[in-house]
Tab-separated table of C-alpha atoms and ligand atoms in Angstrom:
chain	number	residue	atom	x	y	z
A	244	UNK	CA	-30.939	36.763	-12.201
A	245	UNK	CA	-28.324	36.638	-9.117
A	246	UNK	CA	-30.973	33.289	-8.132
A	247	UNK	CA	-31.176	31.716	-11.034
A	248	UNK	CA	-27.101	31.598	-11.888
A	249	UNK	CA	-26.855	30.338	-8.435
A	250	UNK	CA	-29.455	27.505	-9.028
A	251	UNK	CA	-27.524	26.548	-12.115
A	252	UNK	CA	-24.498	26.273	-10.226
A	253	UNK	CA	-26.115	24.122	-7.921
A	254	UNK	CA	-27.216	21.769	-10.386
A	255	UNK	CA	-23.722	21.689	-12.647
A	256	UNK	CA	-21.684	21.207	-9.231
A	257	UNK	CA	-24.516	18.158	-8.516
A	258	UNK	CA	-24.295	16.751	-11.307
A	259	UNK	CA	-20.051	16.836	-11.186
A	260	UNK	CA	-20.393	15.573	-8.073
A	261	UNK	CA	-22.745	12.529	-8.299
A	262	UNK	CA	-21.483	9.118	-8.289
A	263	UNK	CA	-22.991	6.364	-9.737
A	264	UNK	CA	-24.364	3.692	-7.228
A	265	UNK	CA	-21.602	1.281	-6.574
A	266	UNK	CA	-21.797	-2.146	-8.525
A	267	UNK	CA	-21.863	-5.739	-7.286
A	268	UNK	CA	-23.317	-7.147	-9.931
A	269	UNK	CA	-21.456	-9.570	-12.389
A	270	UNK	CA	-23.518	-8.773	-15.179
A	271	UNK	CA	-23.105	-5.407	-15.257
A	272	UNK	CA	-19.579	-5.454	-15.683
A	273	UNK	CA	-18.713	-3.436	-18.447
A	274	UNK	CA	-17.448	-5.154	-21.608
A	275	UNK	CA	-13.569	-3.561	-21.291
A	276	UNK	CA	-10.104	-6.144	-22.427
A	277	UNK	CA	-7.401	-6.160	-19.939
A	278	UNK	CA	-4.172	-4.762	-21.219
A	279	UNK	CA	-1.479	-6.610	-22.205
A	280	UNK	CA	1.531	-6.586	-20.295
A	281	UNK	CA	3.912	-8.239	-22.968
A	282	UNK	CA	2.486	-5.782	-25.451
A	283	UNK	CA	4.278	-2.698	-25.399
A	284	UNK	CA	2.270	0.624	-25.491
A	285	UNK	CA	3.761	1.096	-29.644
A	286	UNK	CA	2.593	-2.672	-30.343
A	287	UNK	CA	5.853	-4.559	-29.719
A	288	UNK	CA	5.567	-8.042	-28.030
A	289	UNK	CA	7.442	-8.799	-25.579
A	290	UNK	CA	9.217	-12.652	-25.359
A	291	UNK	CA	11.561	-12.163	-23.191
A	292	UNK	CA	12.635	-11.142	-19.661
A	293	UNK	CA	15.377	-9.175	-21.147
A	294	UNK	CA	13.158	-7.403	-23.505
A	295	UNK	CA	10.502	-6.834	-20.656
A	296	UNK	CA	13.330	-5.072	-18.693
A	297	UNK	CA	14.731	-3.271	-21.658
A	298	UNK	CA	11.266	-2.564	-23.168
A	299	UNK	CA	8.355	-2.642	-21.372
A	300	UNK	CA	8.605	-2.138	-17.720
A	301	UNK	CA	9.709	1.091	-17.947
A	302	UNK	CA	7.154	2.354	-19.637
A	303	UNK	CA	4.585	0.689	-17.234
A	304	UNK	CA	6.538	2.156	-14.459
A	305	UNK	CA	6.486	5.381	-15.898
A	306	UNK	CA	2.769	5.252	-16.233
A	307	UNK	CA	2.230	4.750	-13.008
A	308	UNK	CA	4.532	7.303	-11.869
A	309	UNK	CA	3.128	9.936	-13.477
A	310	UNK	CA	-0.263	9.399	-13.841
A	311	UNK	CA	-1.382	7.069	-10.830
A	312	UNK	CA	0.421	8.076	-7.866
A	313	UNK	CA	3.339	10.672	-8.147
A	314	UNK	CA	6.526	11.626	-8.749
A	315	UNK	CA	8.484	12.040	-5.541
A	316	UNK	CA	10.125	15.775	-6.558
A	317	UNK	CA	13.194	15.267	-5.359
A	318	UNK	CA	16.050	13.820	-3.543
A	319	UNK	CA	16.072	14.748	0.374
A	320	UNK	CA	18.971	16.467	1.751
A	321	UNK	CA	19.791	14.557	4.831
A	322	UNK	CA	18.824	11.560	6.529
A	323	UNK	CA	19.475	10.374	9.954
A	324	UNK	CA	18.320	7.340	12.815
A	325	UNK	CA	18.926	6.938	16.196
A	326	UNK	CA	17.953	4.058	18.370
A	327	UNK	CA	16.009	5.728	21.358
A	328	UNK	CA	14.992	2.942	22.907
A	329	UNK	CA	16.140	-0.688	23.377
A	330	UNK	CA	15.317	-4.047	25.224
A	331	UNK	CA	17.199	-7.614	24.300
A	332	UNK	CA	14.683	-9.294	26.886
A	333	UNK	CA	11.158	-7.705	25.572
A	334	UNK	CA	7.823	-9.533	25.086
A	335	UNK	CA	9.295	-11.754	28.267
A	336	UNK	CA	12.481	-12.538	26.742
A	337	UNK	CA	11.289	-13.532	23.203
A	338	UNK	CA	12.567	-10.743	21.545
A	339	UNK	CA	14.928	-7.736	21.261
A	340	UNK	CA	12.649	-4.626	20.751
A	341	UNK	CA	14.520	-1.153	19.431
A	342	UNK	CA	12.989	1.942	18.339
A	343	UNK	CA	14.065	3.845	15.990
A	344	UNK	CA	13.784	7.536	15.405
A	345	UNK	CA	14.358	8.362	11.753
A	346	UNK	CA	14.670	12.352	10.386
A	347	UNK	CA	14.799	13.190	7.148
A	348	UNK	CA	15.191	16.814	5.931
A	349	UNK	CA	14.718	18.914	3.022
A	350	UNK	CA	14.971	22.761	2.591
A	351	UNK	CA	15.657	23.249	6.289
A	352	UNK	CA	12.222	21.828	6.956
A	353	UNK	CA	12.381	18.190	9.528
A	354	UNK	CA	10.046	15.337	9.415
A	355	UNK	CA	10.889	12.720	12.119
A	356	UNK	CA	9.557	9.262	12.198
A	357	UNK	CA	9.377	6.358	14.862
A	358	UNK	CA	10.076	3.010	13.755
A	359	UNK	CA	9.477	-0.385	16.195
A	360	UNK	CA	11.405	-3.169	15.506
A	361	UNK	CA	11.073	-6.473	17.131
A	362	UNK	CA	13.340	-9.371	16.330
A	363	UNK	CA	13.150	-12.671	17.571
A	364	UNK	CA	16.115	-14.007	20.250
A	365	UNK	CA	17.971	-17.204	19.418
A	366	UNK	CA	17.679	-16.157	15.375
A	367	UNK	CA	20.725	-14.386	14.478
A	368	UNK	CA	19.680	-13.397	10.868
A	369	UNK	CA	16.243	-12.974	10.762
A	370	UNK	CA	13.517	-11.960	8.289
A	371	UNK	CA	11.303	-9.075	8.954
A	372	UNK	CA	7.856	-8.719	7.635
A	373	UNK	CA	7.765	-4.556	7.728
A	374	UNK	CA	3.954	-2.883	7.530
A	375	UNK	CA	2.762	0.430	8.344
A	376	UNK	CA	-0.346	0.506	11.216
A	377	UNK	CA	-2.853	2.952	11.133
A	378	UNK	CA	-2.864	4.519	14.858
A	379	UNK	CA	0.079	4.419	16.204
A	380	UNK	CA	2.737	1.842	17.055
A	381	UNK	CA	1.672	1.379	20.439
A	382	UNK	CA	-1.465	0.099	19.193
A	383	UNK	CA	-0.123	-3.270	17.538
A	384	UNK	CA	0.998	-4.796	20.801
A	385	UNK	CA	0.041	-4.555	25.011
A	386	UNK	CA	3.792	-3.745	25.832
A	387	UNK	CA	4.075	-1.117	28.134
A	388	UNK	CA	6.805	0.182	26.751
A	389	UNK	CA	6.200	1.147	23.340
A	390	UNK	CA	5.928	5.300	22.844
A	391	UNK	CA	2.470	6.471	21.836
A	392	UNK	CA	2.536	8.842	18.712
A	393	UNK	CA	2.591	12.403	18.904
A	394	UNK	CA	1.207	12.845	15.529
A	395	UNK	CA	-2.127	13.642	14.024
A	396	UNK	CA	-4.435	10.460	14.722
A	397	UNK	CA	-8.043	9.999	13.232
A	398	UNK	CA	-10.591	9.436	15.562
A	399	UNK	CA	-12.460	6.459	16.532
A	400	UNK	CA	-14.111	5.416	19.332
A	401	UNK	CA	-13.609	1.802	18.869
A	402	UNK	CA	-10.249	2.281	19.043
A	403	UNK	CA	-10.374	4.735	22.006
A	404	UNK	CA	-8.805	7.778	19.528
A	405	UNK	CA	-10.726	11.187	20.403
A	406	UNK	CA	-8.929	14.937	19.636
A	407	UNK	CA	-6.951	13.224	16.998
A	408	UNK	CA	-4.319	12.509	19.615
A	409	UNK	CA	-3.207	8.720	20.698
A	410	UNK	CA	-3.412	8.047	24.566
A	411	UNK	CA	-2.636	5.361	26.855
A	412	UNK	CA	-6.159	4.183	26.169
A	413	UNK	CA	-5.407	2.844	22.987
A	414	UNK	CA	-2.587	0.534	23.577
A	415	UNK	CA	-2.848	-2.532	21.884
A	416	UNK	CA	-6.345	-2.146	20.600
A	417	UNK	CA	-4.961	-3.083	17.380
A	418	UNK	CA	-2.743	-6.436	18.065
A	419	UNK	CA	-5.911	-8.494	16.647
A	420	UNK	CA	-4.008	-7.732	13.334
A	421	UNK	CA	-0.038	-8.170	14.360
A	422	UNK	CA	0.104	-11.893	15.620
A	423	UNK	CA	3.928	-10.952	16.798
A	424	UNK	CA	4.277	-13.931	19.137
A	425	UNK	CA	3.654	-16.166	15.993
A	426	UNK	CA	6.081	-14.250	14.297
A	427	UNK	CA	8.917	-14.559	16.627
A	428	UNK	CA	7.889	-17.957	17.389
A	429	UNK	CA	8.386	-18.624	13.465
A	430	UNK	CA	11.740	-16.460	13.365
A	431	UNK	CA	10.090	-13.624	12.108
A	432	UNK	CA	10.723	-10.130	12.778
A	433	UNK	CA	8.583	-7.227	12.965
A	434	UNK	CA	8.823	-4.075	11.599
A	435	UNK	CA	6.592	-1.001	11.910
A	436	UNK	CA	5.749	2.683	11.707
A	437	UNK	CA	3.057	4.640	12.125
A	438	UNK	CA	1.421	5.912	8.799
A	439	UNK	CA	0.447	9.468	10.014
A	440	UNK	CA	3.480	10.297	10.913
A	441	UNK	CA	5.076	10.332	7.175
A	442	UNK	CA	1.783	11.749	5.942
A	443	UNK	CA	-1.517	12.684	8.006
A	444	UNK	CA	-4.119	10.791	6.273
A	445	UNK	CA	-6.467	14.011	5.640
A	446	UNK	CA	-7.324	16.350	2.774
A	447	UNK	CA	-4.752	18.555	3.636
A	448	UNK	CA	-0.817	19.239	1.688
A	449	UNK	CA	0.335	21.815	4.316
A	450	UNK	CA	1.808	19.158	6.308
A	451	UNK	CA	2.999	15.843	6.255
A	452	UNK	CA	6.433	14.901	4.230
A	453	UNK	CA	4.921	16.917	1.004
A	454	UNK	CA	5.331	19.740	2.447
A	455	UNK	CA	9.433	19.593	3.421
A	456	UNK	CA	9.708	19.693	-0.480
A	457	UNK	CA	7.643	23.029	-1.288
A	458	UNK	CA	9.090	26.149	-2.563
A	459	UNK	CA	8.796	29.357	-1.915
A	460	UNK	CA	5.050	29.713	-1.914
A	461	UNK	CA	4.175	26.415	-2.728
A	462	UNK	CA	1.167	24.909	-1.015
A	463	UNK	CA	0.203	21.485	-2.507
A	464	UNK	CA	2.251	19.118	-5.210
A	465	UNK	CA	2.148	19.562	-8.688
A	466	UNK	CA	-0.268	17.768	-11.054
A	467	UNK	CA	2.321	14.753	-11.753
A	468	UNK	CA	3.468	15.032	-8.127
A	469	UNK	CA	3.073	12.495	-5.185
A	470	UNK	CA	-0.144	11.820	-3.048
A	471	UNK	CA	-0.428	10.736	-0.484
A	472	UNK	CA	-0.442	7.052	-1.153
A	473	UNK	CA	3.714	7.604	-2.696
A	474	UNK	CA	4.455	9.180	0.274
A	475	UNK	CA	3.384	6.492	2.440
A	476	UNK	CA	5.671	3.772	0.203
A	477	UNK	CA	8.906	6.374	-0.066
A	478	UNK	CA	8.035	6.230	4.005
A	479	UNK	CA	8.664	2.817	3.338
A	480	UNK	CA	11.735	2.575	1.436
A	481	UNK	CA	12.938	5.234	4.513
A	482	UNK	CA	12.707	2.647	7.377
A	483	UNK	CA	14.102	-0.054	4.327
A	484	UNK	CA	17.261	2.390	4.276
A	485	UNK	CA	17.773	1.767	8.194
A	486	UNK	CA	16.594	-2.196	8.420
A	487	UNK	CA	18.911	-2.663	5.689
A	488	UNK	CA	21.934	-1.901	7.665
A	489	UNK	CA	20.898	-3.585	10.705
A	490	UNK	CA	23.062	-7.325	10.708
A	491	UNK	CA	20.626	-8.912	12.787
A	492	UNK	CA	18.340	-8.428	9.413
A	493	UNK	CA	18.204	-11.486	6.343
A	494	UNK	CA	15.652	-9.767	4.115
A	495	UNK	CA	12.410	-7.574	4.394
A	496	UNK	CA	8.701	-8.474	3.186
A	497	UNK	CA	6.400	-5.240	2.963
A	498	UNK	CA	2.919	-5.584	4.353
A	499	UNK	CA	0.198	-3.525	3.667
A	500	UNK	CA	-3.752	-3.704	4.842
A	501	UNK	CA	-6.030	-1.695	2.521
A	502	UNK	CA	-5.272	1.506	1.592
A	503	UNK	CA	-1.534	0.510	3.262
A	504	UNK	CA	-2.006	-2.553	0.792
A	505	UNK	CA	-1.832	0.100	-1.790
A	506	UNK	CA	1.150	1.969	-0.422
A	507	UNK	CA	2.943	-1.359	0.042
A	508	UNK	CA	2.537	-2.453	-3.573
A	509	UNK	CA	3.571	1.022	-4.343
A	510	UNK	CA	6.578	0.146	-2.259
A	511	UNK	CA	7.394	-3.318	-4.107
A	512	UNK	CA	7.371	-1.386	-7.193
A	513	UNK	CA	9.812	1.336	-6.390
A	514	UNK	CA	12.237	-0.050	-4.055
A	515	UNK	CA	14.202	-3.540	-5.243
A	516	UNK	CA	15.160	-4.417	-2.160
A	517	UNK	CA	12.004	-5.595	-0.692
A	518	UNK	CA	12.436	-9.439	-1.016
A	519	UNK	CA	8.581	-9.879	-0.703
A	520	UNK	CA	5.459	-7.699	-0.754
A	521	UNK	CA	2.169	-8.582	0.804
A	522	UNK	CA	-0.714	-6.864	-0.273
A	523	UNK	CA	-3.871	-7.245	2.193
A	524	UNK	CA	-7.140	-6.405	0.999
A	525	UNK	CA	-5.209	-3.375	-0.986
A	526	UNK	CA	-8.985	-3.092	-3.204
A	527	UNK	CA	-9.161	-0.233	-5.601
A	528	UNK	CA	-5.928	2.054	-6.886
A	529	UNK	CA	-4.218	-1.447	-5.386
A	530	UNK	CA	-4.112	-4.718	-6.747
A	531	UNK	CA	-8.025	-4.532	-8.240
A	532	UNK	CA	-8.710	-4.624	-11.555
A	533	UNK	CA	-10.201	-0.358	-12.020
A	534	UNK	CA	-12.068	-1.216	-15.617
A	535	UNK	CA	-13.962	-3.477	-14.174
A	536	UNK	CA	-15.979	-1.015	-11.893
A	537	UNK	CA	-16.836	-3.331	-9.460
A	538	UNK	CA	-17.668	-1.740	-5.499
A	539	UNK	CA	-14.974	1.618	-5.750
A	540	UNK	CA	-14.277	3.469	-8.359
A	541	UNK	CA	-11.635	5.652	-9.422
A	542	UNK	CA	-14.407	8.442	-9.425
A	543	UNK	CA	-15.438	7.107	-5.729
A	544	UNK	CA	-11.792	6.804	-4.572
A	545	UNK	CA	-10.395	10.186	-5.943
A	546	UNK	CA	-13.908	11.878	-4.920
A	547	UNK	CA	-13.469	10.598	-1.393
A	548	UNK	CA	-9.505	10.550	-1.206
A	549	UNK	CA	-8.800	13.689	-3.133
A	550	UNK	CA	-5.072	13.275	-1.818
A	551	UNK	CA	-4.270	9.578	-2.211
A	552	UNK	CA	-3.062	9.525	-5.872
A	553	UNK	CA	-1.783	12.088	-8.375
A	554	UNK	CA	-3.548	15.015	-9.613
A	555	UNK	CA	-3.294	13.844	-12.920
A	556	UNK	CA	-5.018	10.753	-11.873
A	557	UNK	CA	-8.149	12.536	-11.639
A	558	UNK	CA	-8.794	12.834	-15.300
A	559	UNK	CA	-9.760	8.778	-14.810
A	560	UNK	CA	-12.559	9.847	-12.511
A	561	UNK	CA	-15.673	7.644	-14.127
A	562	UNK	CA	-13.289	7.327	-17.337
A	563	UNK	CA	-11.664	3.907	-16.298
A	564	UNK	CA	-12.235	2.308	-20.340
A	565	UNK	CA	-9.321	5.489	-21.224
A	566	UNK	CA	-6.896	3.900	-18.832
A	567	UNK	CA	-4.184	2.594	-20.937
A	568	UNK	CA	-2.860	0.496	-18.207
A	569	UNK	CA	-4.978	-1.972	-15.071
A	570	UNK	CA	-3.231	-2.454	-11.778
A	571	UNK	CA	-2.213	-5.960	-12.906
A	572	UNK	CA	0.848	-4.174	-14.755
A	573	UNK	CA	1.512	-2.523	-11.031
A	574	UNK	CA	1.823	-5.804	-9.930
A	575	UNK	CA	4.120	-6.991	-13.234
A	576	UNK	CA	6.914	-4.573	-11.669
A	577	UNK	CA	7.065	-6.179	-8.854
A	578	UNK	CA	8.251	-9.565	-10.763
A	579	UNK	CA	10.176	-11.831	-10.073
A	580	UNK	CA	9.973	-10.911	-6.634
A	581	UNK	CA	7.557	-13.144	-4.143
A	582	UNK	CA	4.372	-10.997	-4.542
A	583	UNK	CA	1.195	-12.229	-2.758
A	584	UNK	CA	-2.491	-10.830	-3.016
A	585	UNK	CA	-4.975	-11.502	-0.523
A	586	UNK	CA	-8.544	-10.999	-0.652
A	587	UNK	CA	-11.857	-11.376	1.429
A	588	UNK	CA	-14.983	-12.831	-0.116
A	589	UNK	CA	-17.136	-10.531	2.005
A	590	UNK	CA	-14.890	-7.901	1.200
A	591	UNK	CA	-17.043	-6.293	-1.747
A	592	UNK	CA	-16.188	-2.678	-1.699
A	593	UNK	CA	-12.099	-3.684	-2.926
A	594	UNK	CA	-13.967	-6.289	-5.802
A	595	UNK	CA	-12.042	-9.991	-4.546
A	596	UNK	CA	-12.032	-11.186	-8.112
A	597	UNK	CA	-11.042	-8.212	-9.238
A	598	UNK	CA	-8.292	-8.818	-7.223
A	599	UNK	CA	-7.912	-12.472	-7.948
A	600	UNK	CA	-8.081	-11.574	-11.816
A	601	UNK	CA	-5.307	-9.072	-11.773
A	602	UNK	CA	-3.264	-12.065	-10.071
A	603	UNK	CA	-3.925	-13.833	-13.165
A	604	UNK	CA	-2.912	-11.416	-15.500
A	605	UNK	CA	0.365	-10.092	-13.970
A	606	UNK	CA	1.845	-14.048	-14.049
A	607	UNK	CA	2.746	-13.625	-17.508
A	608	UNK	CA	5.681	-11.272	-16.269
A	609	UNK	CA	6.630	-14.307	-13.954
A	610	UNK	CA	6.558	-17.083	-16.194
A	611	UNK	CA	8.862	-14.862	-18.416
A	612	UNK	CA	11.498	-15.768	-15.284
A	613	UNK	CA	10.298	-19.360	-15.115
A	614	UNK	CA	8.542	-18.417	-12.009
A	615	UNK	CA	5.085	-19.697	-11.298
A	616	UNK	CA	2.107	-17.424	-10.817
A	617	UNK	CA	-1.779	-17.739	-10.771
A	618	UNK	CA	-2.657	-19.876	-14.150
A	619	UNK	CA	-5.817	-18.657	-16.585
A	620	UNK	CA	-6.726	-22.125	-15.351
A	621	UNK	CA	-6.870	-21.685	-11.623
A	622	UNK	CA	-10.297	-20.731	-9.824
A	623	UNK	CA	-10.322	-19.107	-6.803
A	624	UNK	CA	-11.812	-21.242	-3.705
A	625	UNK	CA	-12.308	-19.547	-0.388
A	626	UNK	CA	-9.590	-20.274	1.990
A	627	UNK	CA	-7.737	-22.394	-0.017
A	628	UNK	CA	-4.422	-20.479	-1.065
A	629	UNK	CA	-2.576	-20.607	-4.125
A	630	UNK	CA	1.296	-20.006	-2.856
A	631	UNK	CA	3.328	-19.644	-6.077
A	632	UNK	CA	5.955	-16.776	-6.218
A	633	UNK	CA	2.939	-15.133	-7.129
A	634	UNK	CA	0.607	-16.535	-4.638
A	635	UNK	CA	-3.319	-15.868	-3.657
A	636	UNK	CA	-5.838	-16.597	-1.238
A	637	UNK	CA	-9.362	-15.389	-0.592
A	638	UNK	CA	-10.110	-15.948	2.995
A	639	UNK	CA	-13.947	-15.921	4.415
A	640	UNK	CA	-14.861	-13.165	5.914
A	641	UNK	CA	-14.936	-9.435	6.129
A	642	UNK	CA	-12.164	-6.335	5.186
A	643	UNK	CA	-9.575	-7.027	7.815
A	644	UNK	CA	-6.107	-9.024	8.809
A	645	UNK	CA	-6.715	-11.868	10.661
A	646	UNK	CA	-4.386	-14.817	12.203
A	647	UNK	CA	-5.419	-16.588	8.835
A	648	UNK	CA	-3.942	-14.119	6.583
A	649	UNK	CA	-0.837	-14.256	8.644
A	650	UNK	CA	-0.606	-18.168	8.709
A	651	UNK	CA	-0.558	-18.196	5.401
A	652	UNK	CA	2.000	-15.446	4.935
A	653	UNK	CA	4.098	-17.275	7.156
A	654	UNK	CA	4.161	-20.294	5.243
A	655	UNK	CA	4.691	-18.437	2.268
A	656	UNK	CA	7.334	-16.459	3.782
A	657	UNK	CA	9.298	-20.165	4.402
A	658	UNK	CA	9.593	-20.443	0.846
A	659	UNK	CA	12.255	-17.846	0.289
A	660	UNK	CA	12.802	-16.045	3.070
A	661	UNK	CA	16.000	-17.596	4.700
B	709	GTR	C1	-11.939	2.730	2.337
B	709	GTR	C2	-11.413	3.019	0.957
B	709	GTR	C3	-10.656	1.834	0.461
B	709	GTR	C4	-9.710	1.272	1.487
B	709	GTR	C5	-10.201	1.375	2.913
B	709	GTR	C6	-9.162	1.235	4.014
B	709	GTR	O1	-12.730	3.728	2.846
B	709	GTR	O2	-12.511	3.312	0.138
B	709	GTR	O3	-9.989	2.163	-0.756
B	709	GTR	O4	-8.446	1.835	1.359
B	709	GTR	O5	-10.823	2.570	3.164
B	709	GTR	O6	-8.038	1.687	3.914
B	709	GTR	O7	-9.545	0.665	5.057
């Protein structure tokens, strides 16, 4: 008896389990219409950007708040930064290079963060492109001089990451992604932090910023509550709260690669005073279309990232035609503010057109502003941009930031920046 209840377990937790293979195939797209954004969720349409303000973005937003990604609980008690750490002649006398150690505290409990800053000499009022990297700070340049995380680091041997601790070894295995020299050369600064130090990017609520907001007992976030993925972008807004005040500082573009595509957009969404946002490859639970099931799901994502999104978001696992909302409307709150979306056309798994068709959809919201977006009209030609204030690309190649990307996000950048 004692067998047979145990094989039928077996089988049930199987069959919960299983994932349809992914799709990359056109035609088996399911039929599914993409939700209107200047239809409001009680059949009001929408003709204005007044109305849209008044009417409809808020209950997008709140969507997305409560059923996507989180809730952040709660306000945090404190919140301090100190520079530890500054150079005016760094990276040979190109730039001044600070870091910043930010705390924040809630309930007694301390979560302390490092931020780098580099901004380029002989440009008093610079713009900063700010982006979170995924080991460590010191990995996005060779300078000696950057501090090497103490946090929890995955490991990779690429990247020269074993016992989830950063070493010497893996300094600057990552500039390939963070062309800074171009940067400062354009009068660009650069911003950035560390992702595992706001929250370890694991399957695992006991540590990381969620926890400084537990109560008594409390071991994980409720079922509207932040994952991990709202943590990263209220991260964000925390190193926006000290750039902000620095003089040397005209504006701030968020960057984001991937799942830090996600948390960026995230970002754009919650926090005005991001000037620009840059989404990278950002794929599924980003700026991809979900109905239209193409390489991850929300099953696949929420099955393999149980602690990226919302609790509640779960009940969309392999249910994407219940959604009443498609990440185009995450990319609607971000109007009119310069959004771009980037893609890869041998980027399958994050579903490029997916990508380039949420661009489509989410210009409505801009044109409401008279700003210009990615027409119905436009097709979508590798490496040839479309830079609106809603611009595009889909570079050749594979899942990655390359000097490409950044060109264009440079140009881009030109365009409003200063
Ligand atoms: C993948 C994940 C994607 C994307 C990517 C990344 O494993 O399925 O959603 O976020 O990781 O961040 O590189």
């Amino acid at each position: 008896m004692k067998r047979i209840t145990f094989l039928f377990f077996i089988i049930f937790s199987t069959m919960l389990l299983a994932q349809p293979e992914a799709n990359y195939d056109e035609t088996k797209i399911p039929k599914f219409s993409v939700p209107d954004p200047l239809t409001s969720f009680s059949g009001l349409t929408i003709t204005d950007s007044l109305q849209w303000e008044e009417k409809r973005k808020l209950e997008i937003f709140q969507f997305f708040e409560k059923q996507i990604y989180g809730k952040v609980p709660a306000l945090l008690d404190e919140y301090s930064f100190k520079v530890i750490e500054q150079d005016n002649n760094a990276l040979g006398g190109k730039a001044q290079r600070k870091q910043i150690a930010v705390g924040l505290k809630k309930n007694g409990r301390t979560l302390n963060f490092n931020i780098l800053l580099y901004l380029p000499n002989g440009h008093e009022n610079a713009p900063v492109f700010l982006g979170y990297n995924f080991h460590g700070n010191h990995t996005v340049t060779n300078d000696p001089n950057v501090i090497i995380t103490e946090a929890w680091n995955a490991n990779s041997t690429d990247l020269k990451i074993s016992n989830n601790k950063a070493t010497e070894a893996s300094r600057g295995v990552r500039a390939n992604r963070w062309p800074i020299d171009k940067m400062l050369d354009k009068g660009y600064g650069l911003a950035t932090v560390y992702y595992g130090e706001i929250d370890p990017d694991k399957n695992d609520f006991s540590d990381g910023l969620h926890s400084l907001f537990y109560d008594e007992e409390q071991t994980k976030p409720k079922t509207n509550e932040w994952g991990s993925i709202a943590a990263w972008a209220f991260g964000l807004s925390r190193a926006m709260d000290y750039l902000d005040n620095d003089t040397n500082i005209s504006n701030v573009i968020v960057f984001g690669h991937s799942r830090l595509g996600k948390a960026a957009l995230w970002a754009g969404a919650t926090d005005p005073r991001f000037t620009g946002v840059i989404s990278n490859n950002s794929g599924c639970g980003g700026a991809a279309l979900s109905k239209r099931k193409f390489g991850e799901t929300i099953g696949r994502i929420n099955n393999s990232f149980p602690h990226w999104f919302s609790e509640s978001f779960k009940k969309y696992s392999n249910r994407e035609e219940t959604l009443p909302v498609d990440q185009h409307q995450l990319l609607t709150l971000i109007a009119p503010r310069p959004l771009y979306v980037a893609s890869a056309i041998e980027d399958e798994w994050a579903d490029p057109k997916g990508e380039f068709l949420s661009a489509q959809h989410a210009s409505k919201v801009y044109e409401l502003y008279g700003k210009k977006g990615i027409s119905l009209t436009d097709v979508h030609e590798v490496d040839r941009p479309i830079q609106q204030t809603l611009a595009y690309h889909m570079r050749s190649g594979k899942h990655d930031v390359t000097d490409y990307d950044w060109d264009q996000y440079i140009t881009w950048a030109e365009t409003f920046s200063r």
